[in-house]
Coordinates of C-alpha atoms and ligand atoms in Angstrom, one line a residue:
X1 CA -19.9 26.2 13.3
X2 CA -22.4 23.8 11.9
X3 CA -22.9 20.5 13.3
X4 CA -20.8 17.5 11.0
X5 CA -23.4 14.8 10.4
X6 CA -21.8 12.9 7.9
X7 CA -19.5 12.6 5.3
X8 CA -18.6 15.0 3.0
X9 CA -20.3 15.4 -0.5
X10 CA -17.3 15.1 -2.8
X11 CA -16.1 12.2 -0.4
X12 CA -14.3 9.8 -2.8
X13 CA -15.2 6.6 -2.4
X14 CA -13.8 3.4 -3.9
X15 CA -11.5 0.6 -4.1
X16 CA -7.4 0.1 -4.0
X17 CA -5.3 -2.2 -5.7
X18 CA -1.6 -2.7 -7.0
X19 CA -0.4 -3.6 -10.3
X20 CA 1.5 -6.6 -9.4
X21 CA -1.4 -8.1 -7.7
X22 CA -3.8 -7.8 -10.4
X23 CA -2.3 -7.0 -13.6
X24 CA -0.4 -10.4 -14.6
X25 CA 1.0 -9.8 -17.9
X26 CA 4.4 -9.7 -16.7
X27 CA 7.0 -10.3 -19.6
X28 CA 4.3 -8.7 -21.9
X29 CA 4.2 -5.8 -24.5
X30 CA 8.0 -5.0 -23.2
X31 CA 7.2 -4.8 -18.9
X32 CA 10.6 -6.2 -17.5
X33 CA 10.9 -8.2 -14.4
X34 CA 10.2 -6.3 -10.7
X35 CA 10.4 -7.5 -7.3
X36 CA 7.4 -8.8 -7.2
X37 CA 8.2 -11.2 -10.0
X38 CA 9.9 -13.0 -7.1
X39 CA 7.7 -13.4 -4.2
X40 CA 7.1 -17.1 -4.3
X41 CA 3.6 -18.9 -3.3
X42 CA 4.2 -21.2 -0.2
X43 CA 1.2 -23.4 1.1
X44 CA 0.6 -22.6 4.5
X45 CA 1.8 -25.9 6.1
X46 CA 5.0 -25.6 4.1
X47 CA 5.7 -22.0 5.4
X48 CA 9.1 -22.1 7.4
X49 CA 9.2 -18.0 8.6
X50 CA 7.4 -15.2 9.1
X51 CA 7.9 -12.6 5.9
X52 CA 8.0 -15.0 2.7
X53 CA 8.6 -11.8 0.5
X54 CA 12.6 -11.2 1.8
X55 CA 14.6 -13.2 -0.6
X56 CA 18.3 -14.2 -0.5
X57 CA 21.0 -14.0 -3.3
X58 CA 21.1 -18.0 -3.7
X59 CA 17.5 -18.0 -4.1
X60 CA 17.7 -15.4 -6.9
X61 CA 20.2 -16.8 -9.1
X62 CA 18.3 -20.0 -9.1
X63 CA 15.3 -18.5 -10.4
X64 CA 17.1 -16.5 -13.2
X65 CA 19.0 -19.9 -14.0
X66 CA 15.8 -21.5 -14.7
X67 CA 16.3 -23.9 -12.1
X68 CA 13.8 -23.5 -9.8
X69 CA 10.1 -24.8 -10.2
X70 CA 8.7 -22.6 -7.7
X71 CA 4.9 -20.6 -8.8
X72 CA 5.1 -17.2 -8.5
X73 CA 1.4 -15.4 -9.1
X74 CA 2.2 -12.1 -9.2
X75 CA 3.8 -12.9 -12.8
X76 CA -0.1 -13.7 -13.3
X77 CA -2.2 -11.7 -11.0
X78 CA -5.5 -11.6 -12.3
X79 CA -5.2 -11.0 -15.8
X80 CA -6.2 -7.2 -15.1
X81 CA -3.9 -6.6 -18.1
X82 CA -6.5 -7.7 -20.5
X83 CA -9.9 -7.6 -18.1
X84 CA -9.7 -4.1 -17.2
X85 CA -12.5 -2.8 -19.2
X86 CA -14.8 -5.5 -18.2
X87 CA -13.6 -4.9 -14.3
X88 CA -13.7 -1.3 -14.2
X89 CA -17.1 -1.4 -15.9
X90 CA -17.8 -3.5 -12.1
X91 CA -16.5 -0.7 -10.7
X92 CA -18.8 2.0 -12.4
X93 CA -21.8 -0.4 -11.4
X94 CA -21.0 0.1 -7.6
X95 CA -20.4 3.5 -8.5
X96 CA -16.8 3.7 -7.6
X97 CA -15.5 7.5 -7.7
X98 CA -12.2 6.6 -7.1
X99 CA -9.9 3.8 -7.9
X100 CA -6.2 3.0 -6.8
X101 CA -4.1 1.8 -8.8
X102 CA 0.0 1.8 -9.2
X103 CA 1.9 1.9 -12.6
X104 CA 4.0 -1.0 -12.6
X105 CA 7.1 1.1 -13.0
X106 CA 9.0 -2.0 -15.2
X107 CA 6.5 -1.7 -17.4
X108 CA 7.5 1.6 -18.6
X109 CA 10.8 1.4 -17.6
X110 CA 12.0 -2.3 -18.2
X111 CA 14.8 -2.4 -16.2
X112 CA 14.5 1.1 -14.0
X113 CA 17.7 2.9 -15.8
X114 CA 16.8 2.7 -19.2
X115 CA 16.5 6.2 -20.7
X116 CA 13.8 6.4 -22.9
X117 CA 9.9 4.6 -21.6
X118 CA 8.6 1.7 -23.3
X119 CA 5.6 3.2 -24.9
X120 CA 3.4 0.1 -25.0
X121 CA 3.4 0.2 -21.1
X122 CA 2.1 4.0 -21.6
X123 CA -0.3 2.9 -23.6
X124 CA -1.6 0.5 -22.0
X125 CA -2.5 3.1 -18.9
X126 CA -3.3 6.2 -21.5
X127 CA -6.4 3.1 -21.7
X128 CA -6.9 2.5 -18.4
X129 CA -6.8 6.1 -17.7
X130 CA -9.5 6.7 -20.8
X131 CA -11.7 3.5 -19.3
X132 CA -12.2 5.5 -15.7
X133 CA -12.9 8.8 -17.4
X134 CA -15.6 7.7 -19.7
X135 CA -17.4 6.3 -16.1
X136 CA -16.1 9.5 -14.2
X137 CA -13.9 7.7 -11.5
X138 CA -11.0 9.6 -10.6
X139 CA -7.8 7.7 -10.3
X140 CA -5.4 7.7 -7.2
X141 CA -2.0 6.1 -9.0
X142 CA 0.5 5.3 -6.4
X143 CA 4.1 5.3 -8.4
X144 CA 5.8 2.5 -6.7
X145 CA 3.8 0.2 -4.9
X146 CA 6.2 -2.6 -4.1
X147 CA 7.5 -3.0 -7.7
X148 CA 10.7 -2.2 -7.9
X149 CA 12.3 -2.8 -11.0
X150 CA 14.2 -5.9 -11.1
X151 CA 17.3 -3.9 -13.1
X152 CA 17.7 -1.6 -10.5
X153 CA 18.5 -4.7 -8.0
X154 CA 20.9 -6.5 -10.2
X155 CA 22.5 -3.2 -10.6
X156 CA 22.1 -1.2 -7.8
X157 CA 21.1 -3.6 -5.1
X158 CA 17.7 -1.3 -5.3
X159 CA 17.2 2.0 -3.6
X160 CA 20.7 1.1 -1.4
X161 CA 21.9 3.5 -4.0
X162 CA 21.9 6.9 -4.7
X163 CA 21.6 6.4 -7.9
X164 CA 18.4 5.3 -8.1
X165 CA 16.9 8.6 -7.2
X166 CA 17.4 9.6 -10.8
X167 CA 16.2 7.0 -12.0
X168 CA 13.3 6.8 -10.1
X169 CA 12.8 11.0 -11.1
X170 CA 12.8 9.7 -15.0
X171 CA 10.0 7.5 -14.2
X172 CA 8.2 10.4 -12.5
X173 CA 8.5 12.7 -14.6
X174 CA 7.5 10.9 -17.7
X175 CA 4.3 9.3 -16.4
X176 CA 3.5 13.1 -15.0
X177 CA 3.9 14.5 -18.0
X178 CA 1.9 11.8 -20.1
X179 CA -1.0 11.8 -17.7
X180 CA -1.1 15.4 -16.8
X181 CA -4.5 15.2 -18.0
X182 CA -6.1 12.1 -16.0
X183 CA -4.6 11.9 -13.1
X184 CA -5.1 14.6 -10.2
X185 CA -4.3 12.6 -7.3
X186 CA -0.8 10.9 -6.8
X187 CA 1.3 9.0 -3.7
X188 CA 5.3 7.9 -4.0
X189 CA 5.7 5.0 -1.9
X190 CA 3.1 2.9 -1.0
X191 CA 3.5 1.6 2.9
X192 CA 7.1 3.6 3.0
X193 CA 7.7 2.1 6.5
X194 CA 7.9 -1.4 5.0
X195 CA 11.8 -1.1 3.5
X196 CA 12.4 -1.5 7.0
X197 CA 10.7 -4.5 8.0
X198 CA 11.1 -5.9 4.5
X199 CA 14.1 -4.3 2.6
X200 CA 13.5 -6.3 -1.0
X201 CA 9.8 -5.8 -0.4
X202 CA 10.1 -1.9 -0.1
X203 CA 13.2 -1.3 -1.7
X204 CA 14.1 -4.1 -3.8
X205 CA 17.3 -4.9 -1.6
X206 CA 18.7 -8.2 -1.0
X207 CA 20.2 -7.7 2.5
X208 CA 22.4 -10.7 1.9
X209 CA 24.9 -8.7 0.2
X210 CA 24.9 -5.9 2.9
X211 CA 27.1 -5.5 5.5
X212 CA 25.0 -3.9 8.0
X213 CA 21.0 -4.4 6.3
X214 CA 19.7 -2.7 9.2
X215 CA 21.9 0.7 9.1
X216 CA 21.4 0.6 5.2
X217 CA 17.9 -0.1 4.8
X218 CA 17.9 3.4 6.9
X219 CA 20.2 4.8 4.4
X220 CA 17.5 3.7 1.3
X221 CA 15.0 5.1 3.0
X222 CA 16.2 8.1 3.5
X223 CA 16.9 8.1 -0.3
X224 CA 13.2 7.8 -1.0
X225 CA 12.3 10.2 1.5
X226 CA 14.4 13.0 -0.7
X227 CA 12.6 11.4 -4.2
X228 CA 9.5 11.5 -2.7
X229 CA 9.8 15.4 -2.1
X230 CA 11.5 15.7 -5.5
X231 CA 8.6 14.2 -7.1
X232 CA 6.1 16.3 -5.4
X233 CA 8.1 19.6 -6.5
X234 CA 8.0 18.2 -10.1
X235 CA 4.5 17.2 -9.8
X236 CA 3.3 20.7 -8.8
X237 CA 6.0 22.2 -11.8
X238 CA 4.2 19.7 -14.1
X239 CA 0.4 19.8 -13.6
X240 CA -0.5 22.4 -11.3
X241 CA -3.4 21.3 -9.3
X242 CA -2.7 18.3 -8.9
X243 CA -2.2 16.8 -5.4
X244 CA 0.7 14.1 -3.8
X245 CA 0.5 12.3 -0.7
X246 CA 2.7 10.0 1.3
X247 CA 1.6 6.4 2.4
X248 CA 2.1 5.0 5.5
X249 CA 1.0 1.3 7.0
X250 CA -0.8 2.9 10.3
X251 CA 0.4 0.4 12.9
X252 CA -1.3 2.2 16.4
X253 CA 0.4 0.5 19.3
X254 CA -1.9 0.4 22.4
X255 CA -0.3 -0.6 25.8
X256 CA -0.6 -3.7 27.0
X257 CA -1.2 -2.8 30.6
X258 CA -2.1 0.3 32.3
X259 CA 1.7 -0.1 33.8
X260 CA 3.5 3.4 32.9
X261 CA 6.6 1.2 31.0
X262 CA 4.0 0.0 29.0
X263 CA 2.4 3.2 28.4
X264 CA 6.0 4.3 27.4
X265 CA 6.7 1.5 25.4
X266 CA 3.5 2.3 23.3
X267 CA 4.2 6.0 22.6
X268 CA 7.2 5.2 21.6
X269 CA 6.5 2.6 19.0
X270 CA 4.0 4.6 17.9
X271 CA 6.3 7.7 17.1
X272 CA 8.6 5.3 15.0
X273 CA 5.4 4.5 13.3
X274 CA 4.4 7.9 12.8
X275 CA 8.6 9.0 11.9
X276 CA 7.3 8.5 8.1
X277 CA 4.8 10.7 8.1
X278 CA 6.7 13.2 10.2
X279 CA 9.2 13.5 7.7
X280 CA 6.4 13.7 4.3
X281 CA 3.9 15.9 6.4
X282 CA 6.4 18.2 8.5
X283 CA 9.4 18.1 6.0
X284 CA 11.8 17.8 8.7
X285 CA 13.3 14.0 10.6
X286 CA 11.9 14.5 14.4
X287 CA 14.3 14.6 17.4
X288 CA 13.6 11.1 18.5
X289 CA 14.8 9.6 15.3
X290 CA 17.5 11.1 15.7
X291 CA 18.2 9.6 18.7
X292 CA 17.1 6.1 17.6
X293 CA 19.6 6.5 14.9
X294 CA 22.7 7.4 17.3
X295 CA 21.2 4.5 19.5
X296 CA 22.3 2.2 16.9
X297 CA 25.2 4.2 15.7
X298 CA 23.3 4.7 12.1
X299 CA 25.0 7.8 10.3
X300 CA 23.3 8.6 7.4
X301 CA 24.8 9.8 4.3
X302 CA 22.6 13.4 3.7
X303 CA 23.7 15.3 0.6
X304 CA 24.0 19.0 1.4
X305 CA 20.6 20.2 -0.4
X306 CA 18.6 16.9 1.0
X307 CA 16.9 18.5 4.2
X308 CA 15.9 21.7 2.3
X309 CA 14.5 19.1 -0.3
X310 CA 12.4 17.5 2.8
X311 CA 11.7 20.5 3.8
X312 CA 10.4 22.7 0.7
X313 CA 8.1 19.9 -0.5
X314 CA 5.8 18.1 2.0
X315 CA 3.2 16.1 0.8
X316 CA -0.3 18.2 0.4
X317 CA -2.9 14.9 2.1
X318 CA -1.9 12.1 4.3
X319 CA -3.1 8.7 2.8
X320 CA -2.6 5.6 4.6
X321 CA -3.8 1.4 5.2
X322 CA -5.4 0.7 8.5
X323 CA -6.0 -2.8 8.9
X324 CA -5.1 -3.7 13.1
X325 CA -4.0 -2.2 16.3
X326 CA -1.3 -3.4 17.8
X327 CA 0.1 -4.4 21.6
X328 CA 2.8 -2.9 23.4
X329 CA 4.6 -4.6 26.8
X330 CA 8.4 -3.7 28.2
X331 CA 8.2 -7.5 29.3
X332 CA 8.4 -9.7 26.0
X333 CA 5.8 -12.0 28.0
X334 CA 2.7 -13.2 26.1
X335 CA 0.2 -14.7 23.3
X336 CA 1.3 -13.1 19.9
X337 CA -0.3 -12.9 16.9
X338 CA 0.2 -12.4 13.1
X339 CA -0.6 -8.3 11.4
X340 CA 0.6 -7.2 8.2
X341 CA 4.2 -7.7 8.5
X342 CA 4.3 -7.6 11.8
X343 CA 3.5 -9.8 14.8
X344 CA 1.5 -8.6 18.5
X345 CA 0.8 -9.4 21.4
X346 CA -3.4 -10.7 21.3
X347 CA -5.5 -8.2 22.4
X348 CA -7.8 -10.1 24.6
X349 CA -10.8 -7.8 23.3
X350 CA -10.7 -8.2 20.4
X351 CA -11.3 -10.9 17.4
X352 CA -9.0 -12.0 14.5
X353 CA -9.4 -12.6 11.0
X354 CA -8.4 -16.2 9.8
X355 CA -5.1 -14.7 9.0
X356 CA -4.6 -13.7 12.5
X357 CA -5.1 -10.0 12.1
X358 CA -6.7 -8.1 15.0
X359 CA -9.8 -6.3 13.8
X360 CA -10.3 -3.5 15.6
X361 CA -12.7 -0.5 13.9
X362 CA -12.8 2.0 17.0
X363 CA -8.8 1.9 16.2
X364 CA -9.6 3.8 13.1
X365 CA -11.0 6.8 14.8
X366 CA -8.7 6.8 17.3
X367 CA -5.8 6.8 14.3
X368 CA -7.7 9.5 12.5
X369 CA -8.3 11.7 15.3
X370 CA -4.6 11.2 15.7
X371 CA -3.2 12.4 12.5
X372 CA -5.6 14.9 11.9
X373 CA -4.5 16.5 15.4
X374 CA -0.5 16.1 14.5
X375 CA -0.6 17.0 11.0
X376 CA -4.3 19.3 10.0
X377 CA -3.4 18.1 6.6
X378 CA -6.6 16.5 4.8
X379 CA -6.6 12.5 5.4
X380 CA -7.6 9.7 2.9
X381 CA -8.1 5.8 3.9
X382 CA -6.4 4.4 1.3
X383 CA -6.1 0.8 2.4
X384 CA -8.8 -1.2 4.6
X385 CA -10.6 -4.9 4.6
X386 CA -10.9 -8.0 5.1
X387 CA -8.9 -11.0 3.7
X388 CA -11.1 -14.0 4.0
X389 CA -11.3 -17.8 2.5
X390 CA -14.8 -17.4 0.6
X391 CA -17.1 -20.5 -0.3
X392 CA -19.3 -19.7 -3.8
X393 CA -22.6 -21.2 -3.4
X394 CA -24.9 -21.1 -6.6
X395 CA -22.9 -18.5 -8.6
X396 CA -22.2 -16.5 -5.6
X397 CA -20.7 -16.0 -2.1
X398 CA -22.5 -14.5 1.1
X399 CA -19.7 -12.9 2.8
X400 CA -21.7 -11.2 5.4
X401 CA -18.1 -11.2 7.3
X402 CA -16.9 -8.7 5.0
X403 CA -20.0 -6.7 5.2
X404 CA -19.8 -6.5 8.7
X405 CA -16.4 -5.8 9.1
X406 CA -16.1 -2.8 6.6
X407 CA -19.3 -1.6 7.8
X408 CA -17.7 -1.0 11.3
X409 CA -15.0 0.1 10.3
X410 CA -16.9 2.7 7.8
X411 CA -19.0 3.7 11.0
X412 CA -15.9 4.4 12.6
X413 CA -14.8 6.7 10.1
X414 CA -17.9 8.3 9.8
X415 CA -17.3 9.7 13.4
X416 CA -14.1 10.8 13.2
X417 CA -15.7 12.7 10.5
X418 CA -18.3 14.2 13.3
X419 CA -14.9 14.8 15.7
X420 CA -14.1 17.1 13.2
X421 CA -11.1 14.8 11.1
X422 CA -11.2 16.3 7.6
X423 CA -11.7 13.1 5.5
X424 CA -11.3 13.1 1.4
X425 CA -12.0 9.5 0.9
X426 CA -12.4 5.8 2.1
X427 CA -11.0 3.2 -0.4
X428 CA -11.5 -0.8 0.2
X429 CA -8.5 -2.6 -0.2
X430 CA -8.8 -5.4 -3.2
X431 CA -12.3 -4.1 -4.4
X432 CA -12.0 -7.4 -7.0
X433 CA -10.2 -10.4 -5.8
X434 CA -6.3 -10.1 -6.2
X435 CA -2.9 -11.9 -5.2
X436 CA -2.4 -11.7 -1.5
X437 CA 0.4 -9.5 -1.2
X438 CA 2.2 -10.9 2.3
X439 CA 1.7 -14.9 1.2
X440 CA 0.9 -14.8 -2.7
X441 CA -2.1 -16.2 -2.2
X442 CA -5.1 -16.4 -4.2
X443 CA -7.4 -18.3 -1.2
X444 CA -7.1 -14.6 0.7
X445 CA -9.3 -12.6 -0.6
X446 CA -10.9 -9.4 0.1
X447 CA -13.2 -8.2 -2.9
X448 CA -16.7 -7.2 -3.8
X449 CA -15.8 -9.4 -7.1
X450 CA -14.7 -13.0 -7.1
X451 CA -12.7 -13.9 -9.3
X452 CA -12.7 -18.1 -9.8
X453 CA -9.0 -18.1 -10.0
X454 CA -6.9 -21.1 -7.2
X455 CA -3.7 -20.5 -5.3
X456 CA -1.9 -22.3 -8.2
X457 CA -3.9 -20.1 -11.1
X458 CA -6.0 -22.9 -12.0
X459 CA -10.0 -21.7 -12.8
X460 CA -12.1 -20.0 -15.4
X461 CA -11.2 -16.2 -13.9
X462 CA -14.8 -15.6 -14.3
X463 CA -16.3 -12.5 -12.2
X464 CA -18.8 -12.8 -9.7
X465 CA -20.7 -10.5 -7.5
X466 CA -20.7 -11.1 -3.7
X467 CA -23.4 -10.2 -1.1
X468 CA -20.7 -7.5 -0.3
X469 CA -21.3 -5.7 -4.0
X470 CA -24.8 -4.4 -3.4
X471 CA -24.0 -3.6 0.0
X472 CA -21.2 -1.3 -0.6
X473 CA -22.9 -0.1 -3.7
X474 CA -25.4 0.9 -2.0
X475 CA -23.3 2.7 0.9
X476 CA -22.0 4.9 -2.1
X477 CA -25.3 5.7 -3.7
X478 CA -26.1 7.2 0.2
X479 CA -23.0 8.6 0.9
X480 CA -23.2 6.8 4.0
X481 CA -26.2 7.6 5.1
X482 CA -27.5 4.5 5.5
X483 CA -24.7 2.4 7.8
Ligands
BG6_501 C1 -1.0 -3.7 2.5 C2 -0.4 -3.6 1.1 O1 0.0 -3.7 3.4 O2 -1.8 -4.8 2.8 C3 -1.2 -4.4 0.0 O3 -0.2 -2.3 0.7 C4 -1.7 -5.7 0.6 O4 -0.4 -4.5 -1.1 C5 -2.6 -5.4 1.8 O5 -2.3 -6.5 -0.3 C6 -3.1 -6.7 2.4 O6 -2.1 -7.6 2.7 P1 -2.1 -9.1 2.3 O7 -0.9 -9.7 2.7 O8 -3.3 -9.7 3.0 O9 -2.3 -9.1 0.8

């Protein structure tokens, strides 16, 4: 076999985004309200808990009643909506040839159940879709990307209910069908493991009105898990060719110690990590989830067809975000630290971002060599930076910071490539500036393009190039070569 030097030469590089963060435009051209609508910006000294983006029933109905004066940017994001030709055209300039994007299902389905699409929101991506063609960057369109429609909460208390598998297939099948065309590569959930940490987040559930949120959040996803298989089957009916993957937040758990509990610990909150991907890759739920379920006397409602469903239809590439590592100790003992919806323990090796996030690049060759041993299914990056207060200094900012962290981590990847990990893509997360999604923040940002915009939406929304845009253009125009 010939010696792997680098990366591939159709390798698909890029940038990631999701509609609620950058699109704005939310009661617009006929988009209803979705989950995100909700998520409320908090300044950091007022912030009372750790995940901001749960919401309770009180909460809600004040915001519907008018009542509340709270800011909520994702109504706002970035004005994408009407910039997207002048952004994309960034895009081309790095030479992007692939971009990440999600549909904002309420835009083509207002409330979720309606039965016919809204065909201004169709539109409006038949453009977008046209916009990348004429520079020849492929799309990656993620169909639900922490969007949920807002109708299928007030009705269904989200994906709780069955129901909303249908719903959810509508929505599939009519953005397949439209698009067949422009769009080859497609994920269902982005993040899937999130409905547990953050049920309304990933599933548009208010836990409030459950009995048991924990038990049912397992029941939700287990409903996703069977639409994510039906969409792939419809996908491949549809437009043949085309490819679906699953998306998973990659949270590797190292042990804390060299002390065999620890060790224990680690694997095994690393398999409920990897459960998601399990159950997309290997189209079957693994033994030791089953377990965890009896554990906690979780019996899941399965339909009779649902496991041939999982099991007929696996995804065909593993995507995922990599953006930390993670500690794990059997003695609760220790510094902890903030991650992307989930706290550690501080890895005394390694540095943080401002947010608190452990940056660890050799973690992303360890994590690749990892799936690609498990699975031998193709793997894309689809997540990966740096959020990061930047200071604009005449007309531009020198986020070295950035550049250094994404060059490690692109290093990194570079030699899983050379271990042999079969590697389609690597996309930065926020390639632009965009609305943070944990803490609604504008100050967070992780782009090769500023975008003069304040927490509160206050600026001029003017686009600038960072330090970090010549860099990474230039990281394209090698295909890594030059790292
Ligand atoms: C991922 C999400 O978990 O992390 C993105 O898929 C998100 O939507 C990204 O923006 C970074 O998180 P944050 O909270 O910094 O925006």
């Amino acid at each position: 076999m010939q010696k792997i030097t680098g990366f591939p030469q159709n390798f698909l590089w890029g940038g990631a985004t999701a509609a609620n963060q950058i699109e704005g435009a939310y009661n617009i051209d006929g988009k209803g309200l979705s989950s995100a609508d909700f998520v409320e910006y908090i300044p950091k000294d007022q912030r009372t808990k750790d995940n901001h983006m749960e919401v309770t029933s009180d909460f809600i109905d004040k915001v519907k009643s008018g009542t509340y004066n709270g800011h909520f940017p994702k109504r706002q994001g970035i004005d994408f909506y009407h910039t997207y030709k002048e952004d994309i055209k960034l895009f081309a300039e790095m030479g992007f040839k692939a971009f990440r994007m999600s549909i904002h299902w309420s835009r083509i389905f207002p409330n979720g159940y309606d039965e016919t699409p809204n065909e201004a929101g169709l539109a409006f991506y038949d453009d977008v879709f046209k916009t990348l063609k004429s520079y020849n960057i492929e799309p990656v369109v993620t169909l639900s990307h922490y969007e949920t429609p807002f109708g299928l909460t007030e009705r269904y208390n989200g994906w709780v209910n069955r129901e909303v598998i249908d719903h959810f297939m509508r929505y599939a099948e009519t953005v397949f069908t439209r698009y067949q065309n422009d769009v080859k590569y497609w994920m269902t959930f982005n993040e899937i493991n999130i409905i547990n940490i953050s049920p309304f987040t990933g599933g548009g559930i208010i836990s409030d009105r459950l009995k048991n949120p924990l038990a049912t959040s397992y029941q939700a996803l287990h409903h996703q898990f069977v639409a994510s298989a039906l969409a792939t089957k419809r996908l491949k009916e549809i437009i043949p060719g085309a490819q679906m993957g699953c998306m998973l937040a990659r949270m590797k758990h190292y042990p804390y110690t060299c002390h065999p509990e620890d060790v224990l610990k680690a694997q095994q909150q690393d398999q409920m990590n990897l459960m998601y991907t399990d159950v997309h890759a290997r189209g079957e739920y693994p033994n030791y989830y089953m377990q965890f379920l009896a554990d906690n006397n979780i019996v899941l409602d399965i339909k009779d067809d649902d496991l041939d469903i999982l099991k007929q239809y696996p995804v065909d590439y593993i995507s995922f975000s990599y953006y930390m590592s993670l500690l794990s100790s059997h003695t609760p003992e220790g510094e902890t630290t903030a991650g992307n919806l989930m706290n550690s323990l501080k890895n005394p090796y390694l540095e943080a971002s401002d947010w608190g996030w452990q940056i660890d690049p050799i973690g992303l060759r360890v994590v690749l060599n990892e799936l690609w041993d498990r699975y031998r299914k193709p793997l894309f990056i689809v997540e990966n930076g740096l959020g990061a207060i930047d200071e604009v200094v005449d007309g531009t900012v020198h986020d070295n910071y950035r550049i250094d962290y994404l060059q490690q981590h692109i290093q990194q990847a570079k030699k899983a490539v050379q271990d042999g990990v079969e590697l389609m893509g690597y996309l930065a997360w926020g390639p632009i500036d965009l609305i943070s999604m944990s803490t609604s923040e504008m100050s967070k940002r992780y782009g090769f393009i500023y975008v003069d915009q304040d927490d509160y939406g206050n600026g001029s929304k003017q686009r600038l190039k960072k330090d970090s845009f010549n860099w990474y253009k230039q990281i394209i125009a090698t295909n890594g070569e030059e790292l």
